[in-house]
Amino acid sequence: AQKVTQAQTEISVVEKEDVTLDCVYETRDTTYYLFWYKQPPSGELVFLIRRNSFDEQNEISGRYSWNFQKSTSSFNFTITASQVVDSAVYFCALSEARSSASKIIFGSGTRLSIRP
Amino acid sequence: DAGVTQSPTHLIKTRGQQVTLRCSPKSGHDTVSWYQQALGQGPQFIFQYYEEEERQRGNFPDRFSGHQFPNYSSELNVNALLLGDSALYLCASSLGLVRRNTEAFFGQGTRLTVV
């Protein structure tokens, strides 16, 4: 069965600190997709990144970076120089190979608070 | 370009009642999925509709049913409401049932409270 584990329930850091959100996944599929979503208080899930299982290259987008390691089944997310606007709940997620938009399995989320 | 829109925003129902939630997908999208997000948890997949048919279903009882219309909009119906059905219900739309490298766009959800 597919499963996503986010062991960190809540993280609180001071603005400008770097923070890493951990994600570990389980799947029997050889082809799959991994995601990170941000959920602000408004409730809408905001897509941040998609990575397919064949692409282990790390990615950087501005202050955001992602580290995908297939050997440890991890897909960690780092925010560099955090800002108050980064405060939200972040979800790591996994979907099957048939479609990257089909049944998405979410972790339980990490609530990130950035203090001024 | 309107994104995914859901209505109503909030809803309060009594145990045993029935509820209908509505979703309009992002322009150009033809596939709609529904998720239930209980407080403090991640969203859980309920089902997915494409070409007016339920294509995939998660681990939810038959009290949860849905419909997709020819214009791709969708409804989620829940019968015989239980207190445990209180949650944020999220709709996601995407393009194509079997399509790689495509995004699911989420609406802001409907907050259902069962009393």
Short mmCIF file of N, CA and C in Angstrom, two decimals, chain B residues 3-61:
data_model
loop_
_atom_site.label_atom_id
_atom_site.label_comp_id
_atom_site.label_asym_id
_atom_site.label_seq_id
_atom_site.Cartn_x
_atom_site.Cartn_y
_atom_site.Cartn_z
N GLY B 3 -10.19 29.66 -11.38
CA GLY B 3 -9.66 28.39 -10.95
C GLY B 3 -10.79 27.47 -10.57
N VAL B 4 -10.53 26.55 -9.69
CA VAL B 4 -11.54 25.62 -9.21
C VAL B 4 -12.42 26.34 -8.20
N THR B 5 -13.71 26.33 -8.42
CA THR B 5 -14.62 27.00 -7.49
C THR B 5 -15.55 25.98 -6.84
N GLN B 6 -15.74 26.15 -5.55
CA GLN B 6 -16.60 25.26 -4.79
C GLN B 6 -17.67 26.06 -4.05
N SER B 7 -18.82 25.42 -3.93
CA SER B 7 -19.90 26.06 -3.17
C SER B 7 -20.70 25.00 -2.42
N PRO B 8 -21.26 25.36 -1.25
CA PRO B 8 -21.01 26.62 -0.55
C PRO B 8 -19.65 26.62 0.13
N THR B 9 -19.31 27.72 0.75
CA THR B 9 -18.04 27.82 1.47
C THR B 9 -18.12 27.11 2.81
N HIS B 10 -19.22 27.34 3.48
CA HIS B 10 -19.47 26.72 4.78
C HIS B 10 -20.89 26.16 4.82
N LEU B 11 -21.06 25.13 5.63
CA LEU B 11 -22.35 24.48 5.70
C LEU B 11 -22.49 23.81 7.07
N ILE B 12 -23.65 23.96 7.67
CA ILE B 12 -23.92 23.27 8.93
C ILE B 12 -25.15 22.38 8.72
N LYS B 13 -24.99 21.10 9.05
CA LYS B 13 -26.09 20.15 8.88
C LYS B 13 -26.27 19.36 10.16
N THR B 14 -27.43 18.74 10.27
CA THR B 14 -27.76 17.91 11.43
C THR B 14 -27.52 16.45 11.10
N ARG B 15 -27.13 15.68 12.08
CA ARG B 15 -26.94 14.24 11.90
C ARG B 15 -28.15 13.62 11.21
N GLY B 16 -27.89 12.74 10.26
CA GLY B 16 -28.95 12.06 9.56
C GLY B 16 -29.41 12.77 8.29
N GLN B 17 -29.06 14.03 8.17
CA GLN B 17 -29.46 14.76 6.97
C GLN B 17 -28.56 14.39 5.79
N GLN B 18 -28.92 14.94 4.64
CA GLN B 18 -28.17 14.73 3.42
C GLN B 18 -27.60 16.08 2.97
N VAL B 19 -26.44 16.04 2.29
CA VAL B 19 -25.82 17.28 1.84
C VAL B 19 -25.29 17.11 0.42
N THR B 20 -25.31 18.20 -0.33
CA THR B 20 -24.75 18.21 -1.68
C THR B 20 -23.75 19.36 -1.78
N LEU B 21 -22.55 19.03 -2.19
CA LEU B 21 -21.50 20.03 -2.39
C LEU B 21 -21.21 20.11 -3.88
N ARG B 22 -20.83 21.31 -4.34
CA ARG B 22 -20.67 21.53 -5.77
C ARG B 22 -19.26 22.02 -6.12
N CYS B 23 -18.85 21.67 -7.33
CA CYS B 23 -17.50 22.02 -7.78
C CYS B 23 -17.51 22.33 -9.26
N SER B 24 -16.91 23.46 -9.61
CA SER B 24 -16.70 23.79 -11.02
C SER B 24 -15.20 23.72 -11.29
N PRO B 25 -14.80 22.91 -12.24
CA PRO B 25 -13.36 22.74 -12.46
C PRO B 25 -12.74 23.96 -13.14
N LYS B 26 -11.44 23.98 -13.10
CA LYS B 26 -10.69 25.01 -13.82
C LYS B 26 -11.02 24.91 -15.30
N SER B 27 -11.05 26.06 -15.96
CA SER B 27 -11.37 26.09 -17.37
C SER B 27 -10.45 25.16 -18.16
N GLY B 28 -11.08 24.31 -18.98
CA GLY B 28 -10.30 23.39 -19.80
C GLY B 28 -10.07 22.03 -19.18
N HIS B 29 -10.37 21.90 -17.90
CA HIS B 29 -10.17 20.62 -17.21
C HIS B 29 -11.42 19.76 -17.32
N ASP B 30 -11.21 18.44 -17.43
CA ASP B 30 -12.33 17.53 -17.63
C ASP B 30 -12.43 16.44 -16.55
N THR B 31 -11.53 16.46 -15.61
CA THR B 31 -11.49 15.43 -14.57
C THR B 31 -11.60 16.09 -13.21
N VAL B 32 -12.47 15.53 -12.37
CA VAL B 32 -12.70 16.10 -11.04
C VAL B 32 -12.51 15.02 -9.98
N SER B 33 -11.77 15.38 -8.94
CA SER B 33 -11.57 14.48 -7.80
C SER B 33 -12.05 15.17 -6.54
N TRP B 34 -12.51 14.37 -5.58
CA TRP B 34 -12.97 14.91 -4.30
C TRP B 34 -12.12 14.32 -3.18
N TYR B 35 -11.83 15.17 -2.20
CA TYR B 35 -11.04 14.77 -1.04
C TYR B 35 -11.73 15.25 0.22
N GLN B 36 -11.57 14.46 1.29
CA GLN B 36 -12.06 14.85 2.60
C GLN B 36 -10.86 15.13 3.50
N GLN B 37 -10.85 16.29 4.15
CA GLN B 37 -9.76 16.63 5.05
C GLN B 37 -10.30 16.90 6.45
N ALA B 38 -10.13 15.95 7.34
CA ALA B 38 -10.52 16.15 8.73
C ALA B 38 -9.52 17.09 9.39
N LEU B 39 -9.95 17.70 10.48
CA LEU B 39 -9.13 18.69 11.16
C LEU B 39 -7.79 18.10 11.59
N GLY B 40 -6.71 18.75 11.21
CA GLY B 40 -5.39 18.31 11.62
C GLY B 40 -4.83 17.14 10.83
N GLN B 41 -5.51 16.76 9.77
CA GLN B 41 -5.05 15.62 8.96
C GLN B 41 -4.84 16.03 7.51
N GLY B 42 -4.24 15.14 6.75
CA GLY B 42 -4.08 15.38 5.33
C GLY B 42 -5.34 14.98 4.59
N PRO B 43 -5.54 15.51 3.39
CA PRO B 43 -6.71 15.15 2.59
C PRO B 43 -6.71 13.66 2.26
N GLN B 44 -7.92 13.10 2.22
CA GLN B 44 -8.08 11.69 1.83
C GLN B 44 -8.95 11.62 0.59
N PHE B 45 -8.51 10.82 -0.36
CA PHE B 45 -9.20 10.70 -1.64
C PHE B 45 -10.54 9.99 -1.48
N ILE B 46 -11.59 10.63 -2.02
CA ILE B 46 -12.92 10.02 -1.98
C ILE B 46 -13.20 9.30 -3.29
N PHE B 47 -13.21 10.05 -4.39
CA PHE B 47 -13.39 9.46 -5.72
C PHE B 47 -13.02 10.47 -6.80
N GLN B 48 -12.97 9.94 -8.03
CA GLN B 48 -12.62 10.75 -9.20
C GLN B 48 -13.61 10.49 -10.32
N TYR B 49 -13.99 11.58 -11.01
CA TYR B 49 -14.93 11.49 -12.12
C TYR B 49 -14.29 11.96 -13.42
N TYR B 50 -14.60 11.20 -14.46
CA TYR B 50 -14.15 11.54 -15.81
C TYR B 50 -15.20 11.04 -16.78
N GLU B 51 -15.54 11.86 -17.74
CA GLU B 51 -16.58 11.50 -18.72
C GLU B 51 -17.86 11.01 -18.02
N GLU B 52 -18.20 11.73 -16.96
CA GLU B 52 -19.45 11.52 -16.23
C GLU B 52 -19.53 10.16 -15.52
N GLU B 53 -18.38 9.52 -15.38
CA GLU B 53 -18.37 8.22 -14.68
C GLU B 53 -17.35 8.25 -13.53
N GLU B 54 -17.67 7.53 -12.47
CA GLU B 54 -16.73 7.37 -11.37
C GLU B 54 -15.63 6.42 -11.84
N ARG B 55 -14.39 6.88 -11.78
CA ARG B 55 -13.28 6.10 -12.32
C ARG B 55 -12.43 5.46 -11.24
N GLN B 56 -12.31 6.10 -10.11
CA GLN B 56 -11.54 5.58 -8.99
C GLN B 56 -12.28 5.95 -7.72
N ARG B 57 -12.12 5.10 -6.72
CA ARG B 57 -12.78 5.38 -5.46
C ARG B 57 -11.84 5.03 -4.32
N GLY B 58 -11.86 5.87 -3.31
CA GLY B 58 -11.09 5.60 -2.11
C GLY B 58 -11.90 4.78 -1.13
N ASN B 59 -11.42 4.68 0.08
CA ASN B 59 -12.05 3.84 1.08
C ASN B 59 -13.15 4.60 1.83
N PHE B 60 -14.22 4.91 1.14
CA PHE B 60 -15.35 5.62 1.72
C PHE B 60 -16.63 4.82 1.49
N PRO B 61 -17.55 4.87 2.46
CA PRO B 61 -18.79 4.09 2.33
C PRO B 61 -19.68 4.62 1.21
#
